[in-house]
Short mmCIF file of C-alpha atoms and ligand atoms in Angstrom, two decimals:
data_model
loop_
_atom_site.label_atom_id
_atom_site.label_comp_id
_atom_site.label_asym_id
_atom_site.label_seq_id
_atom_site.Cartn_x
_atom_site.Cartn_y
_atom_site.Cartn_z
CA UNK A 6 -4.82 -15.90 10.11
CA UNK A 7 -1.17 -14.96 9.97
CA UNK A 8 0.92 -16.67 13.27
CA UNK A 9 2.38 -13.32 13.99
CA UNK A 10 0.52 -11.11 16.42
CA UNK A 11 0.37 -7.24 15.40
CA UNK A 12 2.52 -5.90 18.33
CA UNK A 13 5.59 -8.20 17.28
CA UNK A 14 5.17 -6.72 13.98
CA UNK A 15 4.27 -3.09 15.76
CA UNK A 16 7.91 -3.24 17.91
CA UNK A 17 10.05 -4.73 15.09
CA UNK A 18 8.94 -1.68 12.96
CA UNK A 19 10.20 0.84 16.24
CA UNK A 20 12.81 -1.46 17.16
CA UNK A 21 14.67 -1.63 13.41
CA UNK A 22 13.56 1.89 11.70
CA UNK A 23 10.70 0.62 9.53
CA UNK A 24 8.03 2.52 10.95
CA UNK A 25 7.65 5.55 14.03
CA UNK A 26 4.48 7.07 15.52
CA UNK A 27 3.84 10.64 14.04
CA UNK A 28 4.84 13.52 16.12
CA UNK A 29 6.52 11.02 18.69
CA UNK A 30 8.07 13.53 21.41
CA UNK A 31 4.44 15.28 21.70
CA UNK A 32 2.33 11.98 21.99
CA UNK A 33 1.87 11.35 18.72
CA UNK A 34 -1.67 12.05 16.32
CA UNK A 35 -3.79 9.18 15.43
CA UNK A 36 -4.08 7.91 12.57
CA UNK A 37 -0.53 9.22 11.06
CA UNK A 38 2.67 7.44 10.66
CA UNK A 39 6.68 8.09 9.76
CA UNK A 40 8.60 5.64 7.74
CA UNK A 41 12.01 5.31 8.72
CA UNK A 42 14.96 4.64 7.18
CA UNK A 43 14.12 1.07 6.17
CA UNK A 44 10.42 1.76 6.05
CA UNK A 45 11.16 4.08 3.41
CA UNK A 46 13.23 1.71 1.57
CA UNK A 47 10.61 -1.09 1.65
CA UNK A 48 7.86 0.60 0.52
CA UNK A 49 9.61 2.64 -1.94
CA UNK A 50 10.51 -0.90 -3.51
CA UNK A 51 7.11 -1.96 -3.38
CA UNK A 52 6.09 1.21 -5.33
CA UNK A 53 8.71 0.56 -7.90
CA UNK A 54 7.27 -3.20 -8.55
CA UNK A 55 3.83 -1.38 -8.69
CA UNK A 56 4.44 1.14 -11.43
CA UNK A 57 6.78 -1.69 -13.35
CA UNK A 58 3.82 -4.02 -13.57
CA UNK A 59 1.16 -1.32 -14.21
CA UNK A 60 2.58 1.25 -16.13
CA UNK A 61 6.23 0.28 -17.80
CA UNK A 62 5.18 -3.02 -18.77
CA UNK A 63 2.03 -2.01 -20.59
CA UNK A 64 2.16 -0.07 -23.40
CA UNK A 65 -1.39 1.81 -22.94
CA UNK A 66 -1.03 2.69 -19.38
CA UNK A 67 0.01 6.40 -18.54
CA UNK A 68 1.25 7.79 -15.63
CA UNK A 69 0.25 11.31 -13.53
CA UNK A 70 0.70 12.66 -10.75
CA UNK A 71 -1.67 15.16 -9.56
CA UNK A 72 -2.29 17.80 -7.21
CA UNK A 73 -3.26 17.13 -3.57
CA UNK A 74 -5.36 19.64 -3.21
CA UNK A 75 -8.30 20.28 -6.57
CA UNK A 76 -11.08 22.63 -7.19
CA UNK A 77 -13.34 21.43 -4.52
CA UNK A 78 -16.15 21.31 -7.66
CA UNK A 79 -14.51 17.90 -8.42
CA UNK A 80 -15.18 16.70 -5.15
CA UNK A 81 -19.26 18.02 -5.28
CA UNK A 82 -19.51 15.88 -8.91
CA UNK A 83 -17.66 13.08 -7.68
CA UNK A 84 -20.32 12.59 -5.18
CA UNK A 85 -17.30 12.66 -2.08
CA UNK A 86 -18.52 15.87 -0.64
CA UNK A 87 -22.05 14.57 0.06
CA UNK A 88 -21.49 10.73 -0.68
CA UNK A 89 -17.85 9.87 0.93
CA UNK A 90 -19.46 8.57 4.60
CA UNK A 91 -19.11 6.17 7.68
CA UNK A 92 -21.78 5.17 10.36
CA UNK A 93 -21.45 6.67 13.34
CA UNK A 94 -22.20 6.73 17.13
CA UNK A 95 -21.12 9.35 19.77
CA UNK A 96 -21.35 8.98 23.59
CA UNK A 97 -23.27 11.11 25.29
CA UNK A 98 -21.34 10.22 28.59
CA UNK A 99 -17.62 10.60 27.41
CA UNK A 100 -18.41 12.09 24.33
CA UNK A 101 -16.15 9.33 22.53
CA UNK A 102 -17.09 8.64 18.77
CA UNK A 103 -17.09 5.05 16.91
CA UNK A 104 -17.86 3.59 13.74
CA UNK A 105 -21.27 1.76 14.08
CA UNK A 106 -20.11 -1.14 11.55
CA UNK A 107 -17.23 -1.91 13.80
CA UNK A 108 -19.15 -1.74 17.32
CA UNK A 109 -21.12 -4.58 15.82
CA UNK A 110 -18.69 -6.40 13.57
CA UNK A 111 -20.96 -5.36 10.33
CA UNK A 112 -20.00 -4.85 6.68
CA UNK A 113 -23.22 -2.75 6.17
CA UNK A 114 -23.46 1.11 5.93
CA UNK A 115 -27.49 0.88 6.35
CA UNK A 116 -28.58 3.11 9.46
CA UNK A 117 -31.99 0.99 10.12
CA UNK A 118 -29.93 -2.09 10.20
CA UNK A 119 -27.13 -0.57 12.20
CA UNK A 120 -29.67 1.01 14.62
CA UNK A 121 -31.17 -2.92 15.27
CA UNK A 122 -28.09 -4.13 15.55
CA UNK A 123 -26.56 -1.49 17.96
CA UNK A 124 -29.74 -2.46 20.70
CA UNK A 125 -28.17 -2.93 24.19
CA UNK A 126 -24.70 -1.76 23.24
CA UNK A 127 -22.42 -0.26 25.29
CA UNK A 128 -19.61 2.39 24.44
CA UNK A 129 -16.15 0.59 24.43
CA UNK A 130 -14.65 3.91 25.83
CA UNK A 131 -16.83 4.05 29.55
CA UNK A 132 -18.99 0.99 29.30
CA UNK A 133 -22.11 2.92 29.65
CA UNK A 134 -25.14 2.35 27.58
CA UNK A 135 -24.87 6.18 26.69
CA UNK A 136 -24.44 5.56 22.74
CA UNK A 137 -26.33 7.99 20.13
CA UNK A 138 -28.45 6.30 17.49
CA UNK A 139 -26.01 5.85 14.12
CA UNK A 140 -25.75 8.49 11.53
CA UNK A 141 -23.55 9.43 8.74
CA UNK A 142 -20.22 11.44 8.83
CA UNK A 143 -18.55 13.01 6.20
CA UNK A 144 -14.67 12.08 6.05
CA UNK A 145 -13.25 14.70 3.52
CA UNK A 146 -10.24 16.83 5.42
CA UNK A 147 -11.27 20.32 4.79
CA UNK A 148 -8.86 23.08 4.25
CA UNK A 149 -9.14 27.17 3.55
CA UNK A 150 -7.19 28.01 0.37
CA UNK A 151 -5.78 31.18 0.19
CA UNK A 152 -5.75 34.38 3.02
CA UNK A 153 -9.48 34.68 3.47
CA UNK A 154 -11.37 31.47 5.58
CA UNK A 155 -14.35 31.37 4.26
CA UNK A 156 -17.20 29.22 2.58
CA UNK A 157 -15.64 30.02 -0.68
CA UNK A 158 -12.59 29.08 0.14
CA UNK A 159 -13.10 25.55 1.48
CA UNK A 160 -10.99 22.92 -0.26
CA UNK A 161 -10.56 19.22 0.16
CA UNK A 162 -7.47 17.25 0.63
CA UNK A 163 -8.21 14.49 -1.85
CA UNK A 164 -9.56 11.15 -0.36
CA UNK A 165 -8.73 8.87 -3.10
CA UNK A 166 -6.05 9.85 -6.20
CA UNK A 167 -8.52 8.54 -8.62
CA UNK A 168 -9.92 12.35 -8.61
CA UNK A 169 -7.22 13.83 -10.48
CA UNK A 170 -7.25 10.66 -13.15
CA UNK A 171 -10.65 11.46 -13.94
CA UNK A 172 -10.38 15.11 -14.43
CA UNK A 173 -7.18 14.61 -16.61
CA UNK A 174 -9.05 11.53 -18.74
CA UNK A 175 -9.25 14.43 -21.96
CA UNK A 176 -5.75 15.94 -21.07
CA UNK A 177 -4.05 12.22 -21.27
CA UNK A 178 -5.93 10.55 -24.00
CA UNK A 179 -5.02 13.77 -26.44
CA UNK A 180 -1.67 14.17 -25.80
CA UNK A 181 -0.61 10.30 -25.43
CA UNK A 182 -3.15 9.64 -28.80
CA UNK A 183 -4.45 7.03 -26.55
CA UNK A 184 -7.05 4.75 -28.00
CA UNK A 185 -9.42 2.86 -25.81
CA UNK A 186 -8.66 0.54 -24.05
CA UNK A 187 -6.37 2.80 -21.87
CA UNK A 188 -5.09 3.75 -18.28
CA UNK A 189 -4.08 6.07 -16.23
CA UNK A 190 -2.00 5.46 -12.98
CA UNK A 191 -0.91 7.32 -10.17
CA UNK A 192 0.75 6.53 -6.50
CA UNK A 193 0.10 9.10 -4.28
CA UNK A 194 -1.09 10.60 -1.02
CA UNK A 195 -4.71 10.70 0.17
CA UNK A 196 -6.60 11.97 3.30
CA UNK A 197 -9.47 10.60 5.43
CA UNK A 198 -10.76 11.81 8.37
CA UNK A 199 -11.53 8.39 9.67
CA UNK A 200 -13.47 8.14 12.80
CA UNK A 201 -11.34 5.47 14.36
CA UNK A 202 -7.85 5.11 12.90
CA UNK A 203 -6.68 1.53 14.54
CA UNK A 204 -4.63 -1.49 13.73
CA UNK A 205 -1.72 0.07 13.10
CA UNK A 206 -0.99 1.68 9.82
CA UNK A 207 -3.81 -0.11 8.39
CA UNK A 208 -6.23 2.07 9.05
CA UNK A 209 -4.64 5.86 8.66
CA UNK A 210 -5.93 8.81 7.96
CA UNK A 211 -3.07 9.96 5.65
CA UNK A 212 -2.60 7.07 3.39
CA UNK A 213 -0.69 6.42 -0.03
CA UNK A 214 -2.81 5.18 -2.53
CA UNK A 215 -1.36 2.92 -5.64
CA UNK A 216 -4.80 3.50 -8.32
CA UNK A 217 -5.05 2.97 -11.85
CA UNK A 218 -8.20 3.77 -13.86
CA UNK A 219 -8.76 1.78 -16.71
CA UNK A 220 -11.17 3.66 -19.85
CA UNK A 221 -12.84 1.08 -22.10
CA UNK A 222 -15.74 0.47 -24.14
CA UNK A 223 -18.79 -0.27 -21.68
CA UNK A 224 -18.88 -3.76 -24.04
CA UNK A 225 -16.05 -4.85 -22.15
CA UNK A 226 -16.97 -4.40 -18.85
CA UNK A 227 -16.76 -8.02 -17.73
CA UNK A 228 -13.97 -8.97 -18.85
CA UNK A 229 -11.76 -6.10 -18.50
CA UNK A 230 -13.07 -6.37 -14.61
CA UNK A 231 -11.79 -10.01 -14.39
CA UNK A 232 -8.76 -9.29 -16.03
CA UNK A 233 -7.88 -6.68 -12.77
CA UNK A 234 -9.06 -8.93 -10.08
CA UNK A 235 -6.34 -11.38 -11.77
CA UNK A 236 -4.02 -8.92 -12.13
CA UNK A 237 -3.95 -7.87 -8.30
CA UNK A 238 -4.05 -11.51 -6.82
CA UNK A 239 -1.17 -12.36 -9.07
CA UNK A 240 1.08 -9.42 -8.53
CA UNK A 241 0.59 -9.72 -5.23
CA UNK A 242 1.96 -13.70 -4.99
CA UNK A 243 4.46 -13.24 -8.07
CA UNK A 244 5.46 -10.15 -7.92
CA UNK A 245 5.26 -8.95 -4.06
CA UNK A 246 5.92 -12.61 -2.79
CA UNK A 247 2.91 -12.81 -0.85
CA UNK A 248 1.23 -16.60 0.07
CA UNK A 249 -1.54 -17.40 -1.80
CA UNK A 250 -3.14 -19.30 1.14
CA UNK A 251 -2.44 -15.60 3.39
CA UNK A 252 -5.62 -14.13 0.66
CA UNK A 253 -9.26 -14.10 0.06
CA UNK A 254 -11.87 -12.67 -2.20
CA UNK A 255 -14.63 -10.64 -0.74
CA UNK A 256 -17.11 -10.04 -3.00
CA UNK A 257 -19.24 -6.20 -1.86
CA UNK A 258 -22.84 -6.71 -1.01
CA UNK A 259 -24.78 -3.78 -2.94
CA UNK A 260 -25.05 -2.06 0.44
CA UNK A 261 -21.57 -2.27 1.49
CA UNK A 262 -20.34 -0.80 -1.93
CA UNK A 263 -19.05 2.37 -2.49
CA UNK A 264 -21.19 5.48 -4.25
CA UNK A 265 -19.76 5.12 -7.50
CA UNK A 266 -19.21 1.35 -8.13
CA UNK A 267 -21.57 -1.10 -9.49
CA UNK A 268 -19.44 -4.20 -8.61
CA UNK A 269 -16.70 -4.43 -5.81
CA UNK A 270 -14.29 -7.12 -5.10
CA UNK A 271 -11.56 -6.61 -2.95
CA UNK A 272 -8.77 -9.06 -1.76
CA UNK A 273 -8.76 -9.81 2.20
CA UNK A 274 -4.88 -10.17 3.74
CA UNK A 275 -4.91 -12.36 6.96
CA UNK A 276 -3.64 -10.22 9.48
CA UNK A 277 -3.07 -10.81 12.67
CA UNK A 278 -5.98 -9.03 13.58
CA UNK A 279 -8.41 -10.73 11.36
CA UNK A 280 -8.61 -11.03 7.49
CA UNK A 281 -9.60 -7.37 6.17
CA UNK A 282 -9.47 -5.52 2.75
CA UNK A 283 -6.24 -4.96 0.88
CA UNK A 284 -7.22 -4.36 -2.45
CA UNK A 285 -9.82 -2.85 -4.46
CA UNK A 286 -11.21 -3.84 -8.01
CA UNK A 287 -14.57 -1.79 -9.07
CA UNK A 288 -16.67 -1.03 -11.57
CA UNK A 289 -17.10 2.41 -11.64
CA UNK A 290 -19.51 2.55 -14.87
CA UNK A 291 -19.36 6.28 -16.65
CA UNK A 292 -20.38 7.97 -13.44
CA UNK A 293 -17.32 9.63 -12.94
CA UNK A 294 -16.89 11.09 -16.56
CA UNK A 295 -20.16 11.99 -16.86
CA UNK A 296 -20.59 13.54 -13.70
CA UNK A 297 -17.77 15.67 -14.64
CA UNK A 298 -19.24 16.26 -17.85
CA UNK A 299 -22.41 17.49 -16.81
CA UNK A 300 -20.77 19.91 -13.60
CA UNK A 301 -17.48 21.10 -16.27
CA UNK A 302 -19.85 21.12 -19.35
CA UNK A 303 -16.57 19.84 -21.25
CA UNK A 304 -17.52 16.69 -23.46
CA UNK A 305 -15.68 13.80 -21.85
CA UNK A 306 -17.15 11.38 -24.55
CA UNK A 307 -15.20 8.97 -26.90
CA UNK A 308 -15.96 8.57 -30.57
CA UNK A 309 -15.19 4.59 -31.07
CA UNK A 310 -14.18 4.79 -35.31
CA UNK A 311 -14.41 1.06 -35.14
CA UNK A 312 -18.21 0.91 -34.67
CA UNK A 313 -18.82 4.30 -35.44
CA UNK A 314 -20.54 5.29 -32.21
CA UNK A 315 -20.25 7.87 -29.16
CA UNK A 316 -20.09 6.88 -25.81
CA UNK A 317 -18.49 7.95 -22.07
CA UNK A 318 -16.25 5.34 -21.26
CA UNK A 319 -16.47 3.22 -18.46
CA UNK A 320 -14.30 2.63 -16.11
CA UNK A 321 -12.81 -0.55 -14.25
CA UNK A 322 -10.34 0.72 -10.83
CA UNK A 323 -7.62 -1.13 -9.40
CA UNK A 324 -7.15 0.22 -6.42
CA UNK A 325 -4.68 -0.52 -3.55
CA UNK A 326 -3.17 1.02 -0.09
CA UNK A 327 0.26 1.12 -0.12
CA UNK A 328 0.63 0.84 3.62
CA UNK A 329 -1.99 -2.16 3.71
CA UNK A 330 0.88 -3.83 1.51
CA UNK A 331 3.60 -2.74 3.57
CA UNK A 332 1.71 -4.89 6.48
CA UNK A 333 0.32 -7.44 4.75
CA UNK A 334 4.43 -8.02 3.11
CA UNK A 335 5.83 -7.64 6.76
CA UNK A 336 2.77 -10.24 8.05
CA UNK A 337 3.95 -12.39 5.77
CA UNK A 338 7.38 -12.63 5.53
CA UNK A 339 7.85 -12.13 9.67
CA UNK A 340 9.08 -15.66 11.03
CA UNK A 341 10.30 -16.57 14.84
CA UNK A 342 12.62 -19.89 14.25
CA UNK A 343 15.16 -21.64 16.46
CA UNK A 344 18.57 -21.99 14.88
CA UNK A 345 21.55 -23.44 17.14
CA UNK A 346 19.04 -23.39 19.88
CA UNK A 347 18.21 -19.82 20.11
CA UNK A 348 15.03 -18.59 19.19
CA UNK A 349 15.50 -15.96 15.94
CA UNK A 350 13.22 -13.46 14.20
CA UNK A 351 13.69 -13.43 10.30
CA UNK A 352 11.69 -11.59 7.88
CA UNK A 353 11.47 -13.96 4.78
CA UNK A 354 10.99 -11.46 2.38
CA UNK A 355 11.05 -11.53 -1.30
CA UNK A 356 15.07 -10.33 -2.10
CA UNK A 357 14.26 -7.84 -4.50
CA UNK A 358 11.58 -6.43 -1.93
CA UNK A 359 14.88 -6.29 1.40
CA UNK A 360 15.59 -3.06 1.68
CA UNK A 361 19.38 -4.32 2.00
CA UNK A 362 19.98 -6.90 -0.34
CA UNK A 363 23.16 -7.67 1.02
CA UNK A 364 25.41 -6.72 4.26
CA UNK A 365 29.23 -6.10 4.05
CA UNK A 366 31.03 -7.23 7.27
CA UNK A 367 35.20 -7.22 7.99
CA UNK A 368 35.76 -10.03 10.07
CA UNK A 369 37.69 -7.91 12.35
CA UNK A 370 37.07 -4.39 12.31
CA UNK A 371 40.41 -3.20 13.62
CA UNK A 372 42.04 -4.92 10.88
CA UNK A 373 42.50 -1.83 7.89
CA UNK A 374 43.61 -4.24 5.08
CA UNK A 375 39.88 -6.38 5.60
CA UNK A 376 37.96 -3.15 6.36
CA UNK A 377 39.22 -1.40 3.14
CA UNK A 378 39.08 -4.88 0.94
CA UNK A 379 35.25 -5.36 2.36
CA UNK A 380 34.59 -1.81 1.49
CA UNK A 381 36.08 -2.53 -2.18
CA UNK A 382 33.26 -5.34 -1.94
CA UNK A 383 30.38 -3.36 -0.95
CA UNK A 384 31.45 -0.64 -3.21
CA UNK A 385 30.99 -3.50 -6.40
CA UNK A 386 27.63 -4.70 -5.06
CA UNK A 387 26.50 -0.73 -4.83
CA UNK A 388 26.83 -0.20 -8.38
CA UNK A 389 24.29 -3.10 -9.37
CA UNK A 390 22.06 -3.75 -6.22
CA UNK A 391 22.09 -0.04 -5.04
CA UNK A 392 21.12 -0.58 -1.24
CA UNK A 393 24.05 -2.59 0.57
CA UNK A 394 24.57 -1.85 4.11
CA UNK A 395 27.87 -1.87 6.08
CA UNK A 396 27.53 -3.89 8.91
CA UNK A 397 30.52 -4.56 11.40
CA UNK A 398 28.93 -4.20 14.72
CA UNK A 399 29.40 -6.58 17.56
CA UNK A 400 30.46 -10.62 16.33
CA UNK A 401 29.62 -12.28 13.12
CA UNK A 402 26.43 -14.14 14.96
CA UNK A 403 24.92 -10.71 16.45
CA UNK A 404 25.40 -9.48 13.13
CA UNK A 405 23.52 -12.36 11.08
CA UNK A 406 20.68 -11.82 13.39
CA UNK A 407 20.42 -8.51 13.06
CA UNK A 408 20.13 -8.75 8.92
CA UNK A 409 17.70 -11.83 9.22
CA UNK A 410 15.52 -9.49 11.44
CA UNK A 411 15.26 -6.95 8.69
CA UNK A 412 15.25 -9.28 5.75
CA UNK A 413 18.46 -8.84 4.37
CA UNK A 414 19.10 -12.03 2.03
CA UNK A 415 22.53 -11.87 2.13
CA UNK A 416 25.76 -11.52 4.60
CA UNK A 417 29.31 -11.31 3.08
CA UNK A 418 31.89 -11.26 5.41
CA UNK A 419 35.48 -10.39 4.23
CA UNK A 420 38.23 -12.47 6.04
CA UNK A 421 41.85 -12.84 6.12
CA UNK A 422 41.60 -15.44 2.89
CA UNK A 423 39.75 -12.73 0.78
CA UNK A 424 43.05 -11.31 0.54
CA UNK A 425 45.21 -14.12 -0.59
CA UNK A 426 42.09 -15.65 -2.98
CA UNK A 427 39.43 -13.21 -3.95
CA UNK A 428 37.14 -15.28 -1.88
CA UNK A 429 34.32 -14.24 0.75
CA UNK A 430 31.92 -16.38 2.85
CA UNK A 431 28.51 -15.85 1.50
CA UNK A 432 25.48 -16.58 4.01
CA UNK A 433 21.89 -17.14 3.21
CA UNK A 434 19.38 -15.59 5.36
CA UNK A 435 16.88 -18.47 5.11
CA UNK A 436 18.60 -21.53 5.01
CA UNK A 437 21.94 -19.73 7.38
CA UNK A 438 23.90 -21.53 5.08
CA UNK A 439 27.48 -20.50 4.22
CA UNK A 440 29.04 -21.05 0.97
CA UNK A 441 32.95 -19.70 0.22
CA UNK A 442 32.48 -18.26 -3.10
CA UNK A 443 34.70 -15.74 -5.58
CA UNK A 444 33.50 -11.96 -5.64
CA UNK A 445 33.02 -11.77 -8.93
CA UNK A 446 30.59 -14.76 -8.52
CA UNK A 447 28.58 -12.71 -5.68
CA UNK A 448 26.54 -10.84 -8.49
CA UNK A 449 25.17 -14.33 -9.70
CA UNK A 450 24.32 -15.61 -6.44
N1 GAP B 527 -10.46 5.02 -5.56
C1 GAP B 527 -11.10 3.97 -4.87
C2 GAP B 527 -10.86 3.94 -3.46
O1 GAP B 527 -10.26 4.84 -2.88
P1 GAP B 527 -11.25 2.47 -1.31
O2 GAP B 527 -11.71 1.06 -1.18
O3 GAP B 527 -11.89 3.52 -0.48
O4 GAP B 527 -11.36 2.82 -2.86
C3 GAP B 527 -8.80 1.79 -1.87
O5 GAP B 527 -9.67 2.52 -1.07
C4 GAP B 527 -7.71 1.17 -1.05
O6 GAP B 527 -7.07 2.19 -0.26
C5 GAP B 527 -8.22 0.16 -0.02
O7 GAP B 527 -8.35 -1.12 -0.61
C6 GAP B 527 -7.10 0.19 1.01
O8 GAP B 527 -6.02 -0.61 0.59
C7 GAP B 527 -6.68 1.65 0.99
N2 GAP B 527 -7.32 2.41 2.09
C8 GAP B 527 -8.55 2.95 2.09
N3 GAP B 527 -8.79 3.60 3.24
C9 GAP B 527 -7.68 3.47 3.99
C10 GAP B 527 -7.29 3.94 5.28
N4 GAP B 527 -8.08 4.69 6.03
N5 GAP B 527 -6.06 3.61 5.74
C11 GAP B 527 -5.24 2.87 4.98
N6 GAP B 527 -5.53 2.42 3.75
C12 GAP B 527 -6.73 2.71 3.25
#
């Protein structure tokens, strides 16, 4: 279990910009989140390492990015609009609702079970023994598009971005020439009306989604399905910076799985509340293509030249929340260390991941010649590491804490000597080491 406890991690995010309740001022809405200025910044960067390992790296992987809001037909043949559903209890005292699976700490979506397991509990809300018996709720957000509210104008906010993949499988693979194996990959938003957003921003109910659907030959089902699972536990240490001892597998029992997969594996992150599902690898078979054949009546087969044979593809899902990473990264990386007997907070995180990669102080900031020769300085830095933040607030020590607390790797400050030698003092945010080095050399460092 990470050491960190969720509400240091909940009041660094306030505190330093990463993360604000939705709709603050009037109390908020559960279940949605703002990122901030360095919120933004962090996750953005763990978007960009994302699409660099799943898309630009590869040479058969395609992005897309598609529409929010779909015919709602796509939703009926994915199986969503009568298939995408928790367990549930209500209270017939305070009229609170939970999920069933959480009242009793169970991975399993089975009502009979549920029901035997929910004997003698009481609602967390009141503390009565006023609880319903489970049943199942439907979590698509519904929306009217168009003037007229009716039943024919219902639409669906998308719960998952794989939607729009599927439906565009035809559109991609002819105008790319794509053979099989290929992918399609998308980050984007999704919506669900979860029955009891909690933990945070781990479980929301607007999320950002990080999918890609991968089309192969059914033949190569199980290896293609390793090859993910590899791929997600090792961009998430290599390429994200995350411990390997902080992750688990979790393989899905057949009744915890969802409609449309015939295999599930999904990496746990220990958070501080527990170790709990981060990311996704399925087998989704051909049920999504030929669902949508059959309810489009477009052939979404593949004619395979090599062995001269028709199929629908199959398809293996990586799937991943982006704000489950933005936890699980912060989780990780958050430290509380003494250093010249005071007690600091430093988030070790990966340097290309900071959202500053380096701070620019003067020494003094009433001093013109070292303000205008540090701004030279951050000026350089701009141009190659984009993000460098000007920092001259308070003394040099307030200021070092202040980066370590939002991961910034590296504080220059620009002294009196910079201006006879070229020379700044360079300090490291983990070790708090300080090196004198030239400012052409900072670039190397
Ligand atoms: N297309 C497959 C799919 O959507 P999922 O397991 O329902 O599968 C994939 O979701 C990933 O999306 C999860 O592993 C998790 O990281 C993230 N996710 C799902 N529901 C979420 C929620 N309510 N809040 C935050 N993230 C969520």
């Amino acid at each position: 279990m990470s050491k960190v406890t969720l509400e240091q991690i909940v009041s660094l995010c306030k505190r330093r910009g990463f993360v604000f309740q939705a709709s603050e001022i009037y109390g908020g809405l559960a279940g949605f989140w703002d990122y901030g200025p360095l919120g933004v910044e962090l996750a953005n960067k763990i978007k960009a390492e994302w699409w660099k390992s799943v898309v630009t790296d590869k040479d058969n992987i395609y992005g897309i990015d598609g529409a929010i809001i779909q015919n709602p037909k796509l939703w009926e043949a994915s199986g969503h609009v009568t298939g995408f559903t928790d367990p549930l209890v209500d209270c017939t005292n305070c009229g609170a609702r939970h999920r069933a699976d959480h009242l009793v700490d169970s991975d399993s979506t089975d009502l009979t079970e549920l029901k035997k397991l929910l004997e003698g509990k009481t609602c967390p809300t009141c503390g009565k023994m006023t609880l319903t018996e489970p049943r199942t709720y439907n979590m698509m957000m519904k929306t009217w598009v168009g003037p007229i509210e009716d039943d024919s104008s219902v639409s669906y906010l998308r719960p998952e971005t794989a939607g729009s993949i599927f439906i565009n499988y035809e559109n991609v693979r002819e105008t790319m020439r794509a053979k099989l194996p290929f992918g399609i990959a998308q980050v984007g938003k999704a919506f669900r009306n979860e029955i009891s957003p909690r933990d945070f921003i781990f479980r929301v109910r607007e999320l950002e989604q990080m999918e890609m659907q991968y089309f192969i030959n059914p033949d190569d089902q199980d290896k293609t399905y390793q090859d993910w699972r590899e791929f997600a536990w090792k961009f998430l240490i290599e390429r994200i910076g995350i411990k390997e001892d902080s992750l688990v597998w979790n393989e899905h029992a057949e009744d915890e799985r969802a409609h449309y997969a015939s295999k599930a594996h999904d990496i746990y992150f220990k958070y501080p509340f527990g170790a709990k599902e981060l990311w996704g690898t399925h087998n989704r078979t051909d049920f999504d293509l030929s669902n949508h054949s059959k309810a489009s009546k477009k052939d979404l087969s593949y004619f395979d030249e090599q062995s001269k044979s028709r199929f629908t593809p199959f398809v293996i899902e990586s799937s991943v929340g982006l704000g489950r990473m933005f936890l699980a990264v912060l989780a990780d990386a958050y430290n509380e260390e003494e250093v010249n007997g005071e007690t600091r907070v430093v988030l070790k995180l990966k340097p290309e991941l900071a959202p500053y990669r380096f701070a620019i102080s003067p020494l003094l900031k009433n001093k013109p010649e070292l303000v205008s020769k540090a701004r030279e300085v951050q000026a350089e830095l701009k141009k190659v590491y984009g993000n460098v933040i000007w920092d001259d607030n308070g003394n040099i020590g307030k200021r070092y804490r202040r980066q370590d607390e939002i991961g910034t790797p590296y504080c220059v400050t620009v002294d009196f000597q910079t201006l006879d030698d070229d020379t700044v003092t360079i300090r490291d945010r983990d070790t708090t080491e300080q090196k004198r080095v030239k400012i052409s050399q900072l670039g190397d460092i």
